[in-house]
Short mmCIF file of C-alpha atoms in Angstrom, two decimals:
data_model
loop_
_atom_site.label_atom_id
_atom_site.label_comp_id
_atom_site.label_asym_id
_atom_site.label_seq_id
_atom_site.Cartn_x
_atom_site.Cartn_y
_atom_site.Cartn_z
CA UNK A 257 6.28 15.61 54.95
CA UNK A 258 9.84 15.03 56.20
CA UNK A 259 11.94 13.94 53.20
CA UNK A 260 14.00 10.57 52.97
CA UNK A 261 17.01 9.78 50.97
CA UNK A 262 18.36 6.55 49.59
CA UNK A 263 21.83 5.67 50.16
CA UNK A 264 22.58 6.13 46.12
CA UNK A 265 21.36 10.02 46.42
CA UNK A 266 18.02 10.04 45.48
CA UNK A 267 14.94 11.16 47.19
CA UNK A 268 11.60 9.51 47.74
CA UNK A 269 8.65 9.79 50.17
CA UNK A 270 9.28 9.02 53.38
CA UNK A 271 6.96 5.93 54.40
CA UNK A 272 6.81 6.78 58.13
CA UNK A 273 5.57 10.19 57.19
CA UNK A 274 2.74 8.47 55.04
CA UNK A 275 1.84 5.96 57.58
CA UNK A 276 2.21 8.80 60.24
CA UNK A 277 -1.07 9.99 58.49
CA UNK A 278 -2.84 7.03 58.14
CA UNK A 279 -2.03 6.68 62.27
CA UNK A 280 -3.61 10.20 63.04
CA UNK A 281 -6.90 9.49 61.06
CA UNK A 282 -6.68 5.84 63.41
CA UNK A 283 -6.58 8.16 66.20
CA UNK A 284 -8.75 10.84 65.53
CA UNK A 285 -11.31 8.32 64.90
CA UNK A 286 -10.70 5.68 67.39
CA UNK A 287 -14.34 4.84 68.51
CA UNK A 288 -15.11 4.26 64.65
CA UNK A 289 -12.76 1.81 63.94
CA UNK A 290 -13.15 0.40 67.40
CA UNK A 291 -9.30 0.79 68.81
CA UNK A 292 -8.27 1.60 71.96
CA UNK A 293 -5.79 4.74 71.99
CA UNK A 294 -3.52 4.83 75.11
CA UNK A 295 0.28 6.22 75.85
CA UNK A 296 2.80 4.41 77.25
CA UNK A 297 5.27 5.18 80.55
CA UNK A 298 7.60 6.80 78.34
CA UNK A 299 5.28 8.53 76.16
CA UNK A 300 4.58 6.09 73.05
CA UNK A 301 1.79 6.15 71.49
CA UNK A 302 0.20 2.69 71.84
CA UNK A 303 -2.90 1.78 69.75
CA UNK A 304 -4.53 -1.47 70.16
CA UNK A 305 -6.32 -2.66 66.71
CA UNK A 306 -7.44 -7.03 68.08
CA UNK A 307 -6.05 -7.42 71.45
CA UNK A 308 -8.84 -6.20 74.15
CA UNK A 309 -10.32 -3.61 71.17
CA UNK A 310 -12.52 -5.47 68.90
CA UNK A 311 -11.09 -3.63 65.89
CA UNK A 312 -12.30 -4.78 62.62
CA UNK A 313 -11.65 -5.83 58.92
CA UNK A 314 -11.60 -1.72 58.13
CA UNK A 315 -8.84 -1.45 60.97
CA UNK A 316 -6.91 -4.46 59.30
CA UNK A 317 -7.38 -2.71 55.63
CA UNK A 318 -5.77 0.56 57.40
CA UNK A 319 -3.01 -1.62 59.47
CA UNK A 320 -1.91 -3.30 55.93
CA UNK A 321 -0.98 0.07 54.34
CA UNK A 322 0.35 1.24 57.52
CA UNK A 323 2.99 -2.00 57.66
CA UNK A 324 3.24 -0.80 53.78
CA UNK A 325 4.63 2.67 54.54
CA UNK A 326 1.43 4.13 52.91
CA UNK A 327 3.07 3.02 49.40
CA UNK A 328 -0.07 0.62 48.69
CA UNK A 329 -3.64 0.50 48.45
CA UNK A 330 -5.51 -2.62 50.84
CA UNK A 331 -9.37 -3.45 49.61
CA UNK A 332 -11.76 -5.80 49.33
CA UNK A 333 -13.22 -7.37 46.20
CA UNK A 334 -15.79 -9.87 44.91
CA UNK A 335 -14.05 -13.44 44.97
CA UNK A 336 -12.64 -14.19 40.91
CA UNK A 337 -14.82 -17.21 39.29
CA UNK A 338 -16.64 -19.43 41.92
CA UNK A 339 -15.27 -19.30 45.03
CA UNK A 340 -16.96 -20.15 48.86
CA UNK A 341 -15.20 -17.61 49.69
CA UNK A 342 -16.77 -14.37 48.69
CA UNK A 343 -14.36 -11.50 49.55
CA UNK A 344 -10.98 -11.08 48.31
CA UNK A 345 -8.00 -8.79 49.35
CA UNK A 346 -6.25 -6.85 46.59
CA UNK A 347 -3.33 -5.25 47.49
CA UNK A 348 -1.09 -3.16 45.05
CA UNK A 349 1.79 -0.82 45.13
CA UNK A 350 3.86 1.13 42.82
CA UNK A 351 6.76 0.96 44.65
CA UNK A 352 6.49 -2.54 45.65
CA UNK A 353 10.42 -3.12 46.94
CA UNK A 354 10.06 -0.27 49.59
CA UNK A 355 6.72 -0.67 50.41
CA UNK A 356 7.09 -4.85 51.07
CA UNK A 357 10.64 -5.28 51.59
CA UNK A 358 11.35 -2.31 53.12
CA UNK A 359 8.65 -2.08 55.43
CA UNK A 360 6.05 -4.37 55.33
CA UNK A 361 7.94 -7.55 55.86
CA UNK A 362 8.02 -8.77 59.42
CA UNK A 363 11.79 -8.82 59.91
CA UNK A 364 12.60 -6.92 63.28
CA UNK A 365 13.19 -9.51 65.92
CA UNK A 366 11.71 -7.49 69.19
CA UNK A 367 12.21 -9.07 72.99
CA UNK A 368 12.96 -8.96 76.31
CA UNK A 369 12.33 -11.58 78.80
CA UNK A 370 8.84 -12.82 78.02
CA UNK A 371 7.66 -10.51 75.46
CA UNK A 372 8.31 -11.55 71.84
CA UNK A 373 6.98 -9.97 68.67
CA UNK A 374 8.29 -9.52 64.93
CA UNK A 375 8.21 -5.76 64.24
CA UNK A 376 6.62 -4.33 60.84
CA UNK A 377 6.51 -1.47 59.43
CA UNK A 378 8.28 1.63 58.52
CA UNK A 379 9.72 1.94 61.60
CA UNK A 380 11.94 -0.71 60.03
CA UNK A 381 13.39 1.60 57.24
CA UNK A 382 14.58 4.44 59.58
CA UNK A 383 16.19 2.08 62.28
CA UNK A 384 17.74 -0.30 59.36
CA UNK A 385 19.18 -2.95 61.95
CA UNK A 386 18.50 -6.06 59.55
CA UNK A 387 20.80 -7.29 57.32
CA UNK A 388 17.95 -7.18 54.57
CA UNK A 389 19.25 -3.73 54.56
CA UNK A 390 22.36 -4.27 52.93
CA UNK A 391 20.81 -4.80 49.78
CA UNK A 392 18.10 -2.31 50.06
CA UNK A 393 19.46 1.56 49.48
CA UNK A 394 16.15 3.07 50.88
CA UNK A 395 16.66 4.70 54.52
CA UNK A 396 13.82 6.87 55.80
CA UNK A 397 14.68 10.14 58.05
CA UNK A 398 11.35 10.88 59.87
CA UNK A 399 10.54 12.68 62.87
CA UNK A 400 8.09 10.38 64.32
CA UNK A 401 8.26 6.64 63.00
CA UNK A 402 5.53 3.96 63.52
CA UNK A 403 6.14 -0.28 64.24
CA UNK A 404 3.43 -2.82 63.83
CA UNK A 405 3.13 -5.58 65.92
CA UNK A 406 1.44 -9.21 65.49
CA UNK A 407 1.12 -9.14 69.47
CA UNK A 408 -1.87 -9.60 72.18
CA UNK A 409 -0.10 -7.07 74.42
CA UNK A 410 2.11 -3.86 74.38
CA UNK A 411 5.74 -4.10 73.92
CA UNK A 412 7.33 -3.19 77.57
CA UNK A 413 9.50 -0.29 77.91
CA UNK A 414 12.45 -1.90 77.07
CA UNK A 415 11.59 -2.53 73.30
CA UNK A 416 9.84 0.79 73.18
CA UNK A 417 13.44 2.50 74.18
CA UNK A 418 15.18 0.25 71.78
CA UNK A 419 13.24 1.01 68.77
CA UNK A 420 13.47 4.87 69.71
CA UNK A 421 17.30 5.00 69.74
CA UNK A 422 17.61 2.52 66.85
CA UNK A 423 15.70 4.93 64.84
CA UNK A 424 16.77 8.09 66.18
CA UNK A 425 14.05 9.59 67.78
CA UNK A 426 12.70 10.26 71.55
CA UNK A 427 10.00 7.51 72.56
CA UNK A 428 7.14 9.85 72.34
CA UNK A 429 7.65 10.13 68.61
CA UNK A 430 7.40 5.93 68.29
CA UNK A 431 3.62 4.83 67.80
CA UNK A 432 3.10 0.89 68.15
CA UNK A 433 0.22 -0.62 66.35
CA UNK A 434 -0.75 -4.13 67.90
CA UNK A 435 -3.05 -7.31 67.04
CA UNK A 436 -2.85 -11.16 67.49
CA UNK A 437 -3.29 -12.94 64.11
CA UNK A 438 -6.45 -14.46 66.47
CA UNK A 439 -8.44 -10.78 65.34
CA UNK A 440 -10.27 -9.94 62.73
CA UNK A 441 -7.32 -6.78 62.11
CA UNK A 442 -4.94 -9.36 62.84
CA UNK A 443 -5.97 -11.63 60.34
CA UNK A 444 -6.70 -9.16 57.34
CA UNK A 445 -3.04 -7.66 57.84
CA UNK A 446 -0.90 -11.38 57.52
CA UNK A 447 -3.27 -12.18 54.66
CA UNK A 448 -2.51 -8.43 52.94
CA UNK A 449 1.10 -9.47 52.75
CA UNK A 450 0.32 -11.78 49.64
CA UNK A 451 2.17 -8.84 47.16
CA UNK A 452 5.20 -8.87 49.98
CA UNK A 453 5.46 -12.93 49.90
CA UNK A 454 5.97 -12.45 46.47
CA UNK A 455 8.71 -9.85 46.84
CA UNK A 456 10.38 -11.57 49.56
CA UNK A 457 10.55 -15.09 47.78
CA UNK A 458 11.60 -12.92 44.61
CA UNK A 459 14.31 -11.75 46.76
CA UNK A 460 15.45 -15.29 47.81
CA UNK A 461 15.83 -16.56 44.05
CA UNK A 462 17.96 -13.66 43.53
CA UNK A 463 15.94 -11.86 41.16
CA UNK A 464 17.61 -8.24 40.82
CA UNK A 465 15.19 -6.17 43.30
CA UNK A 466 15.94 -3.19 41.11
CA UNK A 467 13.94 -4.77 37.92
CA UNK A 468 10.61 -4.72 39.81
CA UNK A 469 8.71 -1.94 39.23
CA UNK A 470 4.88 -2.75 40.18
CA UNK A 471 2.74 -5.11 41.85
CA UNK A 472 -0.70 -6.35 42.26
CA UNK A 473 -2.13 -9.15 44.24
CA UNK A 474 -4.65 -10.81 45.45
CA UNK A 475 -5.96 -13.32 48.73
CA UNK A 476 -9.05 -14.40 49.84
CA UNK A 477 -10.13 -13.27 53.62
CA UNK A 478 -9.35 -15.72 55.94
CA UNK A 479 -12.14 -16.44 58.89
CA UNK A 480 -10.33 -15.67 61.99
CA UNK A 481 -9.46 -18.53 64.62
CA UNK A 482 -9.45 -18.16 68.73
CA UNK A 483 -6.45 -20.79 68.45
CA UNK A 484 -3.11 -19.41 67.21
CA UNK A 485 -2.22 -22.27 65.57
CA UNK A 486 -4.91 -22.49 63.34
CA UNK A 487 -5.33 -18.75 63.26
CA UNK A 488 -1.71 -18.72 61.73
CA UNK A 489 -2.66 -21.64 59.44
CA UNK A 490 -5.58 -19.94 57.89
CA UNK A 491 -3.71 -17.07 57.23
CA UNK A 492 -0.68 -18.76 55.58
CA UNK A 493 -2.71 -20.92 53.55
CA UNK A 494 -4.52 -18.03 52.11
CA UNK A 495 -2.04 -16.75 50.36
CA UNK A 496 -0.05 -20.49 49.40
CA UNK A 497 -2.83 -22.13 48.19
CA UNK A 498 -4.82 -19.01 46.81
CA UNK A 499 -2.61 -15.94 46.60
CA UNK A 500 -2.16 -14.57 43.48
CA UNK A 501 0.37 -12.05 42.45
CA UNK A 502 1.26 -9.92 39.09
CA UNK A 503 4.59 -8.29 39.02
CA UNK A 504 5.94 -6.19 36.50
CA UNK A 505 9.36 -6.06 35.51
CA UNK A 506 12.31 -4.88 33.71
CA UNK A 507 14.85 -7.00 31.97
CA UNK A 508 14.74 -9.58 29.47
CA UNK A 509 12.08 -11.66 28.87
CA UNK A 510 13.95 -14.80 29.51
CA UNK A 511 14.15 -13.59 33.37
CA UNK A 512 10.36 -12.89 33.57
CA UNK A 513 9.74 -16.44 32.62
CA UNK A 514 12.11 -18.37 35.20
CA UNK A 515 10.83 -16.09 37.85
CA UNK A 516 7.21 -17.11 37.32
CA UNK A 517 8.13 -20.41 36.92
CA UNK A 518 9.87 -20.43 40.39
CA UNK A 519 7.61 -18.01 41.81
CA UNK A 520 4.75 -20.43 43.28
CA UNK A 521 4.70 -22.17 46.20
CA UNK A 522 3.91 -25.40 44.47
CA UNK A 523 7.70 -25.62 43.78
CA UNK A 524 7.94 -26.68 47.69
CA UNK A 525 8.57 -30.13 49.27
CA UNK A 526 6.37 -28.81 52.20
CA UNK A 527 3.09 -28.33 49.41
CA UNK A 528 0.04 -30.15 50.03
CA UNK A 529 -1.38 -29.74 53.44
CA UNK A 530 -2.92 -27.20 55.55
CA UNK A 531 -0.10 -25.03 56.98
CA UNK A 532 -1.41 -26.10 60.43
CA UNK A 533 -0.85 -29.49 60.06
CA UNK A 534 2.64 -28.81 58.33
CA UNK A 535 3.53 -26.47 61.50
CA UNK A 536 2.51 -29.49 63.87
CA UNK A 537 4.46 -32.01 62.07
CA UNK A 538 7.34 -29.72 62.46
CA UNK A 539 6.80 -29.82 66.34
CA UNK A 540 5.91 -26.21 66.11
CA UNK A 541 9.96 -25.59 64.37
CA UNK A 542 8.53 -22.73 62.04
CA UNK A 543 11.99 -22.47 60.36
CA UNK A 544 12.57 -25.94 59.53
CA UNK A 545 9.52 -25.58 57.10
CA UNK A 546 11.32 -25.07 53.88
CA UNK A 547 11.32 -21.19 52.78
CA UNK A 548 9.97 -21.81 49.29
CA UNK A 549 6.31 -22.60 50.75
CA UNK A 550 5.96 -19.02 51.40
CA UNK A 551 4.99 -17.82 48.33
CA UNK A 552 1.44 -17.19 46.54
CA UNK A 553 -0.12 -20.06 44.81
CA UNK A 554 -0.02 -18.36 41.20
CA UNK A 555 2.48 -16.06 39.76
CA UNK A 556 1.94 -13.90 36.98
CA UNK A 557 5.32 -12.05 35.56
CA UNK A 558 5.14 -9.48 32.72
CA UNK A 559 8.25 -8.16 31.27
CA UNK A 560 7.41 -4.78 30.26
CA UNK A 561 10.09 -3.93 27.88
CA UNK A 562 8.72 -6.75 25.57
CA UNK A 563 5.15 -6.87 26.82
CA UNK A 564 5.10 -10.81 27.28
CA UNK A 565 3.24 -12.28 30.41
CA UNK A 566 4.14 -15.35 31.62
CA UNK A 567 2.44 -17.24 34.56
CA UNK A 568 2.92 -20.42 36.35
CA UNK A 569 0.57 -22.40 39.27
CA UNK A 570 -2.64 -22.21 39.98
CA UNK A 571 -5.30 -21.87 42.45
CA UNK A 572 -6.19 -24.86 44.97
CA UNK A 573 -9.50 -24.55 46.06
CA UNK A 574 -10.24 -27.81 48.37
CA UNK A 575 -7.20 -27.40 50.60
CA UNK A 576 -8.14 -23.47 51.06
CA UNK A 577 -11.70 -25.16 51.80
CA UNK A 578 -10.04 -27.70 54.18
CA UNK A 579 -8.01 -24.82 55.56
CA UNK A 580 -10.98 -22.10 56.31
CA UNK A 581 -13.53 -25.24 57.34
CA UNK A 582 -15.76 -24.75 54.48
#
């Protein structure tokens, strides 16, 4: 495994060398999981997990702890209490700030001309081009490094070359991973983010990133759409109107309680209604929707150097049904 360093001196795994292995065993077994394995003009690899490939929920599983740098474990489980919807995604990591923040969270802006796509994954934490970055010491120093796309097509050769020299490494060492949210891999991977909506919004309140030092959470499984729009909706809502996440932190008590009490995305202005509709009323504007929506719909904090838990929203069952069409 090729070793990583954070800017402050110390070591830690490298996540593209963890994904790197969950991307051979993707490979190797390509007609299990149903994904089409194909190279690129410059050599990429180029794996397609929704787009033509019919993929699957196991793909999406595998793509969520791929976009997590293989620091997290992705599975299903039995819906909590009395839910129509039976199957739940519980994601969890012990390292929850690289793993999310680092590379999980959809911040690379790729394009050129009329290709568009947010890169993912630990690519993101060798080629360090966001200004997330500044605030995050982690930099991975692979030899091979691995981007996840939420895309119905390849990224042209253009973005492939970019992402190679912004990370440091020739094009055949760059694997892309790609689904529309439309697929069922699509799908599972937006709703896995639930633990790194927590993170981010964490982030945004200021919270010291430092203090976090584990994270569950949990999201039902959203049906898949053909229509983007809704596809997106159903995805969204799963985690802001049933998303649950634990963190555990460092730091006084005091802190733990403000940050579950701001944690939930009841707290925004934008609460209430199907994402779908919200995105419509915007005129399809996704960033005039106010920031604090994105969050999961119950927050549990527990300050471990006192052992209190404190925990703020709650669950909303009839706009998830309203949402899903149950």
């Amino acid at each position: 495994m090729s070793g990583s360093q954070n800017t402050d001196g110390r070591t830690t795994a490298s996540v593209n060398a963890l994904a790197g292995a969950i991307v051979d065993r993707l490979v190797a077994e390509a007609d299990r999981f149903r994904v089409a394995v194909t190279h690129g003009s410059l050599g990429e690899l180029l794996i397609d997990a929704g787009a033509k490939a019919a993929g699957g929920v196991d793909v999406g599983l595998l793509l969520t702890e791929i976009c997590m740098g293989g620091l997290g474990r992705v599975s299903l489980s039995p819906a909590p209490g009395a839910s129509k919807w039976p199957f739940w995604l519980t994601v969890s990591s012990n390292d929850p700030v690289v793993a999310c923040l680092a590379s999980q969270y959809a911040g690379w802006s790729l394009q050129h001309e009329k290709f568009f796509a947010l890169g993912s994954g630990p690519g993101r934490a060798q080629a360090r081009v966001e200004k997330l970055f500044d605030e995050l010491s982690y930099k991975d120093q692979a030899k091979r490094v691995t981007i996840v796309l939420e895309s119905a097509s390849p990224p042209p050769k253009e973005v492939v070359e970019k992402v190679a020299v912004k990370s440091g490494v020739d094009p055949k060492h760059v694997a892309f991973i790609y689904a529309p949210t439309q697929s069922l891999a699509g799908s599972v991977q937006v709703v896995g983010r639930v633990l790194e909506v927590a993170l981010h919004k964490a982030h945004e309140l200021h919270f010291p990133l430092d203090h976090i030092v584990d994270g569950v959470a949990t999201a039902p499984l959203s049906p898949p759409h053909p229509d983007f729009i809704q596809a997106m909706g159903r995805t969204n809502d799963a985690i802001i109107y049933a998303g649950r996440a634990h963190l555990f932190v460092k730091g006084p008590a005091s802190a733990a309680k403000e940050l579950a009490e701001k944690l939930p995305s009841s707290n925004s202005k934008d609460y209430g209604r199907p994402f779908a509709d919200i995105f419509k009323a915007y005129k399809g504007d996704f960033y005039q929707i106010d920031g604090s929506l994105f969050s999961p719909a119950e927050a549990l904090v527990t300050a471990i150097e006192t052992g209190e838990t404190f925990r703020a929203g709650k669950i909303n069952e009839s706009l998830l049904d309203k949402s899903f069409g149950g």
